Every structure is written in structure tokens, then in C-alpha cells.
Short mmCIF file of C-alpha atoms and ligand atoms in Angstrom, two decimals:
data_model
loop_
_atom_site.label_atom_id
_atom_site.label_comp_id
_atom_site.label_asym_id
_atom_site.label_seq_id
_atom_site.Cartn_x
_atom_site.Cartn_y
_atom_site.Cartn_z
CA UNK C 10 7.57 -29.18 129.57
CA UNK C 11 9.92 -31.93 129.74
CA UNK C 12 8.22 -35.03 128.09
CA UNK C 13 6.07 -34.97 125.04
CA UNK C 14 4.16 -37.88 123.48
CA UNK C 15 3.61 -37.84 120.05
CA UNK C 16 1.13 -39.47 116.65
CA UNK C 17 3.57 -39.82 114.05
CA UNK C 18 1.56 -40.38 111.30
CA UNK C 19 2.47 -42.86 107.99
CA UNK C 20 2.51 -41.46 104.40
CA UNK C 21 2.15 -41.88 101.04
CA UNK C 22 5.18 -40.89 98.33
CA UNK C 23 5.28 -40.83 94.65
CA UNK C 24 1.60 -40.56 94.12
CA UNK C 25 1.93 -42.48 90.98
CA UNK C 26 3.61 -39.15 88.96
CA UNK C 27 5.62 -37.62 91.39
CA UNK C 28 8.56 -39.99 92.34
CA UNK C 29 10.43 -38.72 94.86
CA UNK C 30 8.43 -35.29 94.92
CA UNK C 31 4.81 -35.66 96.02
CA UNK C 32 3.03 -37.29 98.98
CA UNK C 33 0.39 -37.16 101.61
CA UNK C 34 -0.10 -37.43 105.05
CA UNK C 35 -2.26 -40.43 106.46
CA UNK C 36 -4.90 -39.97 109.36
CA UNK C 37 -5.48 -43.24 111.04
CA UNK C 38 -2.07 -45.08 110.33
CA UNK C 39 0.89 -44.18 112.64
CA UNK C 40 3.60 -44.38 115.40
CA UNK C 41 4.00 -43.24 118.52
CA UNK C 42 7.14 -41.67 120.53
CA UNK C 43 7.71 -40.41 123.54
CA UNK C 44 10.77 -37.83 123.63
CA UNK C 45 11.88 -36.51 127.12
CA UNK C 46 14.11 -33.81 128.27
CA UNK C 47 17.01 -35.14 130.26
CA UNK C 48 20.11 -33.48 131.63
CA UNK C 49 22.36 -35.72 130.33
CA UNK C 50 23.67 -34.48 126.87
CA UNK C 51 23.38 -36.45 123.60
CA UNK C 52 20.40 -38.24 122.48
CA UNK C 53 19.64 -42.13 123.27
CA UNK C 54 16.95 -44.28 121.88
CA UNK C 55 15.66 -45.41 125.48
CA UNK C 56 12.92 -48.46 123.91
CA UNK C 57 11.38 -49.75 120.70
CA UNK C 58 8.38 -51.58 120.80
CA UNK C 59 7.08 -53.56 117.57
CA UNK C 60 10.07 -53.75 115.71
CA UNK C 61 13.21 -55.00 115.83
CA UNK C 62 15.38 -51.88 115.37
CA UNK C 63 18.93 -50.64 116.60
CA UNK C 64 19.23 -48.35 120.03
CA UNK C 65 22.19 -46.80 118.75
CA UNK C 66 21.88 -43.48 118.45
CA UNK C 67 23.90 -43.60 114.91
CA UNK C 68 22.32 -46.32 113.33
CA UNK C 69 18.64 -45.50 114.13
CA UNK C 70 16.69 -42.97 111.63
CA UNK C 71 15.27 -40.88 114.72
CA UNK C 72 18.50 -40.25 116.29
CA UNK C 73 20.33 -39.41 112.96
CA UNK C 74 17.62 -36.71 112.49
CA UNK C 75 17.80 -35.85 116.30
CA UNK C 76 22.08 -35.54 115.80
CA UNK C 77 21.67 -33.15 112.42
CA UNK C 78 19.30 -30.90 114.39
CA UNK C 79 21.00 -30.69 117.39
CA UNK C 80 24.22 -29.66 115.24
CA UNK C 81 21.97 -27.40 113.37
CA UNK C 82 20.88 -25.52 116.84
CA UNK C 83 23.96 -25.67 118.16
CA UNK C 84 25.65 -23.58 114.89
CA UNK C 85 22.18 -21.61 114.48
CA UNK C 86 21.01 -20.17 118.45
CA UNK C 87 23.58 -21.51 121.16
CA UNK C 88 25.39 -24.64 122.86
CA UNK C 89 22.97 -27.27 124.12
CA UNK C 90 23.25 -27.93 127.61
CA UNK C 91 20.36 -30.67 127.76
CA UNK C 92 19.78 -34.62 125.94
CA UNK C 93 17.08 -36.15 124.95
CA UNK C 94 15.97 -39.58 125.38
CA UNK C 95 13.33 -41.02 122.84
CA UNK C 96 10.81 -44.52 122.95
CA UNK C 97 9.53 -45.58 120.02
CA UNK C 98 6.54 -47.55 119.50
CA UNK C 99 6.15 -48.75 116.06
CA UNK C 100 2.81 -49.88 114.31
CA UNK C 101 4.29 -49.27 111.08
CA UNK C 102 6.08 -52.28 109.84
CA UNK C 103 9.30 -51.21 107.79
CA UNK C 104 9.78 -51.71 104.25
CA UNK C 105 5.77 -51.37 103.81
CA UNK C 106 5.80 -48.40 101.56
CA UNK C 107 3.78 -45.94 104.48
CA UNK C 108 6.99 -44.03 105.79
CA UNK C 109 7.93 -46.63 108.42
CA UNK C 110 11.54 -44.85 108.79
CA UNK C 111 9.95 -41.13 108.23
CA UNK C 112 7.26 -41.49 111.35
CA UNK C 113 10.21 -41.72 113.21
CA UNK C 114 12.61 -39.11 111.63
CA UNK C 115 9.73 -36.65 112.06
CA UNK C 116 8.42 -37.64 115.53
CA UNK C 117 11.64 -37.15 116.92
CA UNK C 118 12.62 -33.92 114.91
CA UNK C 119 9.41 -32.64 116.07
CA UNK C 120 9.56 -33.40 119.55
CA UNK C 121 12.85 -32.09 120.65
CA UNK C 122 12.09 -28.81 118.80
CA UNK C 123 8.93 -28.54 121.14
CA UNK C 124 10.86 -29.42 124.35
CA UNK C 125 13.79 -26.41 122.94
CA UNK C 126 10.44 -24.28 122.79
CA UNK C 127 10.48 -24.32 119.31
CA UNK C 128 13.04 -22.76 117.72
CA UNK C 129 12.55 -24.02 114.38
CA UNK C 130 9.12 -24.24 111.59
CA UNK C 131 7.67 -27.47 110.62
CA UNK C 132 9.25 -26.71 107.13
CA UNK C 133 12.46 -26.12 108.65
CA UNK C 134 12.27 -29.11 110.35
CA UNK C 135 12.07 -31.71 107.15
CA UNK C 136 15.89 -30.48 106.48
CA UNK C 137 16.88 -33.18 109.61
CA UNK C 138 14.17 -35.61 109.40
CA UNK C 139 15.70 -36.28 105.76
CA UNK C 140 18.59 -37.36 106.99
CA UNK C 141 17.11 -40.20 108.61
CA UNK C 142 15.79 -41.09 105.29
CA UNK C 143 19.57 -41.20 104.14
CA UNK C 144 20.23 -43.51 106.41
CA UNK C 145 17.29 -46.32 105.60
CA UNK C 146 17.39 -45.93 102.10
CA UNK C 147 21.06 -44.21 101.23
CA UNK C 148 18.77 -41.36 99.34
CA UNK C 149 18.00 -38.26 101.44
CA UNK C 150 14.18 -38.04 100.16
CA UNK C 151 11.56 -35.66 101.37
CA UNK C 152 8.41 -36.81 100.00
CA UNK C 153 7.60 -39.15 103.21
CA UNK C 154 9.38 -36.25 105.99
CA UNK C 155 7.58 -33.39 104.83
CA UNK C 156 3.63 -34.61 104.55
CA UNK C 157 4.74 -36.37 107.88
CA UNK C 158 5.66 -33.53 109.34
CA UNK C 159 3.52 -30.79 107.57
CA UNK C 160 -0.10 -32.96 106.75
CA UNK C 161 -2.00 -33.00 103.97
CA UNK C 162 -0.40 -33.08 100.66
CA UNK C 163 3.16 -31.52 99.94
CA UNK C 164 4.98 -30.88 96.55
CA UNK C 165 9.01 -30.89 96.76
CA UNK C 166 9.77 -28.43 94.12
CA UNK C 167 13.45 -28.39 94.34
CA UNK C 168 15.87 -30.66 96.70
CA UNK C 169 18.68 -28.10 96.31
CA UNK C 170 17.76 -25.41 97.56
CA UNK C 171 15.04 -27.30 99.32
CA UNK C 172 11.87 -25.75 98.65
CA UNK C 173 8.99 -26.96 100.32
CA UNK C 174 4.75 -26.25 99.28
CA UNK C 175 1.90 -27.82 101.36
CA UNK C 176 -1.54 -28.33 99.57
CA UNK C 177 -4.46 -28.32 101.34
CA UNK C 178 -6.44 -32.07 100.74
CA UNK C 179 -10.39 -31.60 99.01
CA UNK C 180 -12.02 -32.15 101.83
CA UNK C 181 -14.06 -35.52 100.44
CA UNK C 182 -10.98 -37.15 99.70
CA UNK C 183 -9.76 -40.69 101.11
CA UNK C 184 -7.11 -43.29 100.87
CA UNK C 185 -7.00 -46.80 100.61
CA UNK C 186 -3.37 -48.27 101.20
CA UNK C 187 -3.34 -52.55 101.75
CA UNK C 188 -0.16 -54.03 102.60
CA UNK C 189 0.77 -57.27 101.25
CA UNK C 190 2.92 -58.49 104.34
CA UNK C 191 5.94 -58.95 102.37
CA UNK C 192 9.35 -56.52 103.19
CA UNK C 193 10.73 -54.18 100.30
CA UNK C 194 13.45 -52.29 100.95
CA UNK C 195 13.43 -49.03 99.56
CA UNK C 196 16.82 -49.09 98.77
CA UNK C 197 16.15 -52.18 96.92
CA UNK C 198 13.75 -50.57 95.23
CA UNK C 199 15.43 -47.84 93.69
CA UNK C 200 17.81 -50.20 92.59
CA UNK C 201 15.89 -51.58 89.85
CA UNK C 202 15.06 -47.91 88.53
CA UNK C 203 17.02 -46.62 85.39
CA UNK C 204 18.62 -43.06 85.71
CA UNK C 205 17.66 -41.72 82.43
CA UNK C 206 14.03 -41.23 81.22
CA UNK C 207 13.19 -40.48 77.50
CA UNK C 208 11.73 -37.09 76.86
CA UNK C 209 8.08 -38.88 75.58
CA UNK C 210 7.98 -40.15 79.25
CA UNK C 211 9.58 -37.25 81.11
CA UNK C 212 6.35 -35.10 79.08
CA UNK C 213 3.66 -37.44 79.93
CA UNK C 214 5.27 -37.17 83.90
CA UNK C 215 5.64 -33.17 84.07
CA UNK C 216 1.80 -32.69 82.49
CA UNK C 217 0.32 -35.27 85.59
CA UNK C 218 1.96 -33.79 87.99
CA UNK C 219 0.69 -30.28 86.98
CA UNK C 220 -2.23 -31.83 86.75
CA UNK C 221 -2.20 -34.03 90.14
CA UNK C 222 -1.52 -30.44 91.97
CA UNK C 223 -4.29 -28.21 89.47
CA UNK C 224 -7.02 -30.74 90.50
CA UNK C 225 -6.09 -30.35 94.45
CA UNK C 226 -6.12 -26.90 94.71
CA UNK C 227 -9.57 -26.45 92.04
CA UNK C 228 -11.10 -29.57 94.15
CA UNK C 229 -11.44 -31.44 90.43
CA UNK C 230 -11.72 -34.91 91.42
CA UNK C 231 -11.96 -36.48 88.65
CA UNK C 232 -8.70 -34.05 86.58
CA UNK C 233 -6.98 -35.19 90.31
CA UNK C 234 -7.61 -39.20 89.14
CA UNK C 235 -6.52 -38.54 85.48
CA UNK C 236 -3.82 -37.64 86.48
CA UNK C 237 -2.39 -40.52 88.87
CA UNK C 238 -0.61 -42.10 86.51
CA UNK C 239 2.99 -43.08 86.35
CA UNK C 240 4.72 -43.77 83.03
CA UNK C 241 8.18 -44.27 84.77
CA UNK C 242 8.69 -45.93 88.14
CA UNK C 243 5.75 -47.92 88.20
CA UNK C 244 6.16 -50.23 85.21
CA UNK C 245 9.85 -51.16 86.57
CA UNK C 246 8.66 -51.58 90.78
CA UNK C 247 5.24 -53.41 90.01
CA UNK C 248 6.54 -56.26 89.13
CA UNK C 249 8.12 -56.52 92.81
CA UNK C 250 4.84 -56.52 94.31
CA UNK C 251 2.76 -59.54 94.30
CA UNK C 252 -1.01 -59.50 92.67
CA UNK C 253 -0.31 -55.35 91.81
CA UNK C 254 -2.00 -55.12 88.52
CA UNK C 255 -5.17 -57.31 89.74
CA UNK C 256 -5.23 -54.79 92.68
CA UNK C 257 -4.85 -51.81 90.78
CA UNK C 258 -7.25 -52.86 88.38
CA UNK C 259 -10.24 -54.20 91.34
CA UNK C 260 -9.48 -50.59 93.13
CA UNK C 261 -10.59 -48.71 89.61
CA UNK C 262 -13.27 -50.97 89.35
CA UNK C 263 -14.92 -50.16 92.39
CA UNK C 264 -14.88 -46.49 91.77
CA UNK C 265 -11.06 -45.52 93.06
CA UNK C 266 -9.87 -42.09 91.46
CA UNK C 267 -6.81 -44.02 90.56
CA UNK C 268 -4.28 -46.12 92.09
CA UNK C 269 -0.73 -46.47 92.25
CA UNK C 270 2.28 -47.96 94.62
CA UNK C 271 2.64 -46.36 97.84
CA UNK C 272 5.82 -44.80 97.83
CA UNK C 273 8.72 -47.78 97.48
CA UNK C 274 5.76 -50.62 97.74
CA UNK C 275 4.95 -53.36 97.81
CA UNK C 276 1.93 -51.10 99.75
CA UNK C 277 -0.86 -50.13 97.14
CA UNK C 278 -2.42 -47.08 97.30
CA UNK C 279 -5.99 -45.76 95.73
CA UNK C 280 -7.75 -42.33 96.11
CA UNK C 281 -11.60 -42.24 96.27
CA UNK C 282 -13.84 -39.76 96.58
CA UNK C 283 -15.73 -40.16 100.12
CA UNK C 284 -15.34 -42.95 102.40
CA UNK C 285 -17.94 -45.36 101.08
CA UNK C 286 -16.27 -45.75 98.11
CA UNK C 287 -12.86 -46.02 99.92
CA UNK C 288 -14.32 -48.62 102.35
CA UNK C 289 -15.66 -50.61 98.86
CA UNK C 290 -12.28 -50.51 97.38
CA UNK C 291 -10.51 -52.05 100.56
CA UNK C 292 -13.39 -55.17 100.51
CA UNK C 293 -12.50 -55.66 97.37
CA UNK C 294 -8.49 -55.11 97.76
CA UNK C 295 -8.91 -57.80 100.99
CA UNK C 296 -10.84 -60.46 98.42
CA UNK C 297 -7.84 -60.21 95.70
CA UNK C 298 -5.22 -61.10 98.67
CA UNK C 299 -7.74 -63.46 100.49
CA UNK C 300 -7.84 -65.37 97.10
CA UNK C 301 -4.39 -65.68 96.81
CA UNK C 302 -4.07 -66.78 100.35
CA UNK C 303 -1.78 -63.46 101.17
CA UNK C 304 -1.38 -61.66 104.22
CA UNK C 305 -1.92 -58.63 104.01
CA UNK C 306 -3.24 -55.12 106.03
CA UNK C 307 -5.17 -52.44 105.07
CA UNK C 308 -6.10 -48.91 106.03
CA UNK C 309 -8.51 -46.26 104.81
CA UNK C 310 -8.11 -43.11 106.02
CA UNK C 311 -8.63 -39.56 105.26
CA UNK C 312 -6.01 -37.20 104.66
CA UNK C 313 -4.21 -35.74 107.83
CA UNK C 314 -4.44 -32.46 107.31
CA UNK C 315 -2.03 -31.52 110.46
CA UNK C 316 0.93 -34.19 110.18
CA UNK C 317 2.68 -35.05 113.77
CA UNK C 318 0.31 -34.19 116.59
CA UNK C 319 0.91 -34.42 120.30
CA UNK C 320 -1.31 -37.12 121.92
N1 HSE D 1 10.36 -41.56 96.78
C1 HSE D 1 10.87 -42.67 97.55
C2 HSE D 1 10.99 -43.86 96.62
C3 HSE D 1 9.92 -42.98 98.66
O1 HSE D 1 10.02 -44.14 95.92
O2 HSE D 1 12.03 -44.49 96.58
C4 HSE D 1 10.38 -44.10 99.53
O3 HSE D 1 9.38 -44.38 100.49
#
């Protein structure tokens, strides 16, 4: 095999408790790349199509994670002998808050390590695709790399060592993510976020997320929407996003689980249980940003359980 063409799918981070920890995999939202064997060494970025983003190998997110796994290989098995050339082409627009730059760190992380006949695990693989995230957002974050790469829902326990756990999704559950077509940079972003959290907050935080992960694995839906709820990042980032409390609230009014920002924002995510009530929630997300005469896109998807695929 010398050319593999790849769904790299978008995600969801944070989940409303976990910053920087949790997120899912979406189904129906994604890339797709095309990464090729070639004998000349190195790695080049051969096309992009739908955004406007750099060739060079060092400045774009898929060859920075392409460069730290070919190192990786090289100390780990043996010299490489072969390059790789990659096309991108994006659906996901950057700075939406769906894992624009991590598609593309784990498509192209994925891909070479099925042309090298893969050498290395999915898990093993979220080690390079973060340091494409370094690169966007100048924080090497996992919680967009690893549901990309593993599906369904995955739990960063610890960043040093990295330590990795992928929960299975209830099968009934959807997403509903809508876009307002503005651009937020991540690393904007985290900029506004303080670096200390009082211990009232850090309390409230800790019990959701041990809830958030009890009510996947014991299919509780409704212990799973108690506890998306964010008493620390949210209140500081929502007030970068236009219309998000009016969305928030119109998503738990039509029956949404609960509902959050999608990872950096300004995307707004809500989980529902089944897709009629997902498909409610987005009519009624698309009327709030209709009525304030804002562009915007929307998704509603269920929850990839399998993370990059080959097409
Ligand atoms: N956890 C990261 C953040 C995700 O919220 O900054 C970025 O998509």
C-alpha cells in the first residue's frame, strides 16, 4: 500500500467540566487527507483545499505531527528510507471549536503509521498528533487528538506521563454543535482564562467530571446531563461567543441533556438523548441565529465510535 485516503473526523473538547481533559469524537463532521508513500525523504504538504493554510512542512499542524513521529520511528525501530506527501481537504473551518487543527494532526499521524505497516497504537499515536496542537494554539492539548484519533469519548487522566482512557458512547446518544461563523482562536481563548481556581470551584469541577464519566459507562442519561456543567472556563469564554446564553438556554429547552462550548468556541455544543430530540435542538439553535441575522452551521451527529477511518 502506498496511498491511503482518510475521514478525519471533528471533535468536541472540554465537555463543559473537563477543560482540557475530556472530549468526543464526531460522526458526520470531518476532513479528508490523502497521504502517499513517496521515495523522496521528508514529508511535504502536496495541496490544501478549503482553507487557506501554509505548505510548509514546519508551519502546518499535519506535518509537525508527521516530523515528531518520524523522529519518534526513527529513535524507536530504524532509519526511514521513504517520505510522505500529504493533501488536505478541509471542511472544517479553523478556529470553530470542532478540532479544525486536530483532524489534521491525526489524519496524518494515522496515515503514515498505516503506510510504515503500523508500527505504532492509536494511543501511541496522540503523543505526535499533540504536537500539532502546540503549534495552533502554543498548548500541546490532547482532548481534540485523542477522540480524533481513538472515537467515542476519551478522558486524559494525566498529561505527564500521558495516560490515555477511551469510553465507549451510550449508544442513544447525539450531538448538536452550530457554528456561529465567526473565527476564535484558541490561543486567544485561553488567554482570557485565569491560572488559579478557588477550591469551591475546583470541587464543584472534580465531582462533574466523575460524574460526566459514571453516567457514560452506567448509560445514566440524565446523571450524564447533570453533570455538564462548567463552573470555570465557561463563565470567562461565553462572553466571546455571540447569542451563547440564549443558545444554551433554547438547547435545554428543547430537551438537550445539557449544553456547553465546544472546546475553545465560539461552536456550541448540546447532548440529547436520540436524534429527534437532537434534530429539535438544532431547529431551534438555527431560529436563535436566524433572528439575529448570524451565519452560522450546524451539525448533529452521533458519536463516532471509531475516530479516523480510511475512506
Ligand atoms: N481544551 C482546549 C481549550 C481545546 O479549550 O483551549 C481547544 O480546542
Amino acid at each position: 500500500m502506498t496511498e491511503i485516503k482518510l475521514f478525519c473526523p471533528a471533535t468536541i473538547a472540554n465537555l463543559s467540566c473537563g477543560f482540557d481533559v475530556l472530549g468526543l469524537c464526531l460522526d458526520n463532521a470531518g476532513d479528508e487527507m490523502i497521504v502517499r508513500k513517496v521515495t523522496q525523504k521528508g514529508i511535504r504538504i502536496t495541496k490544501i483545499t478549503g482553507a487557506d493554510l501554509p505548505l510548509e512542512t514546519e508551519k502546518n499542524v499535519s506535518g509537525v505531527a508527521a516530523v515528531a513521529m518520524l523522529e519518534a520511528y526513527e529513535r524507536d525501530f530504524e532509519p526511514i528510507t521513504v517520505g510522505f506527501e500529504i493533501e488536505i481537504y478541509k471542511h472544517i473551518k479553523a478556529g470553530s471549536g470542532i478540532g479544525s487543527s486536530a483532524a489534521s494532526s491525526a489524519g496524518a499521524v494515522f496515515g503514515i503509521n498505516e503506510l510504515l505497516g503500523r508500527p505504532y497504537s492509536r494511543k501511541d499515536l496522540v503523543q505526535f498528533a499533540m504536537q500539532g496542537e502546540k503549534l495552533a494554539s502554543g498548548n500541546a492539548h490532547a482532548d481534540n487528538v485523542a477522540p480524533a484519533l481513538l472515537g467515542g469519548f476519551t478522558l486524559v487522566r494525566s498529561y505527564s506521563p500521558l495516560d490515555i482512557i477511551r469510553i465507549d458512547s451510550p449508544e442513544e446518544l447525539f450531538a448538536t454543535v452550530v457554528h456561529p461563523q465567526i473565527e476564535l482562536k484558541t490561543s486567544d481563548a485561553r488567554s482570557v482564562l485565569k491560572q488559579t481556581v478557588s477550591l469551591k470551584s475546583a470541587i464543584m469541577q472534580w465531582g462533574n467530571v466523575g460524574g460526566l464519566i459514571a453516567g457514560l459507562y452506567t448509560k445514566d442519561y440524565d446523571l450524564i446531563g447533570r453533570s455538564l456543567h462548567d463552573e470555570i472556563v465557561e463563565p470567562l469564554r461565553s462572553v466571546l461567543i455571540p447569542g451563547f446564553d440564549l443558545i444554551k438556554q433554547t438547547a435545554l429547552e428543547n430537551g438537550a441533556l445539557g449544553s456547553g462550548i465546544s472546546g475553545s468556541g465560539p461552536s456550541i455544543f448540546a447532548l440529547s438523548r436520540g436524534k429527534e430530540t437532537a434534530d429539535k435542538i438544532a431547529k431551534a439553535m438555527s431560529e436563535v441565529y436566524e433572528n439575529m441575522n448570524l451565519p452560522y452551521e450546524i451539525h448533529v451527529s452521533k458519536i463516532n465510535p471509531d475516530g479516523v477511518r480510511i475512506l
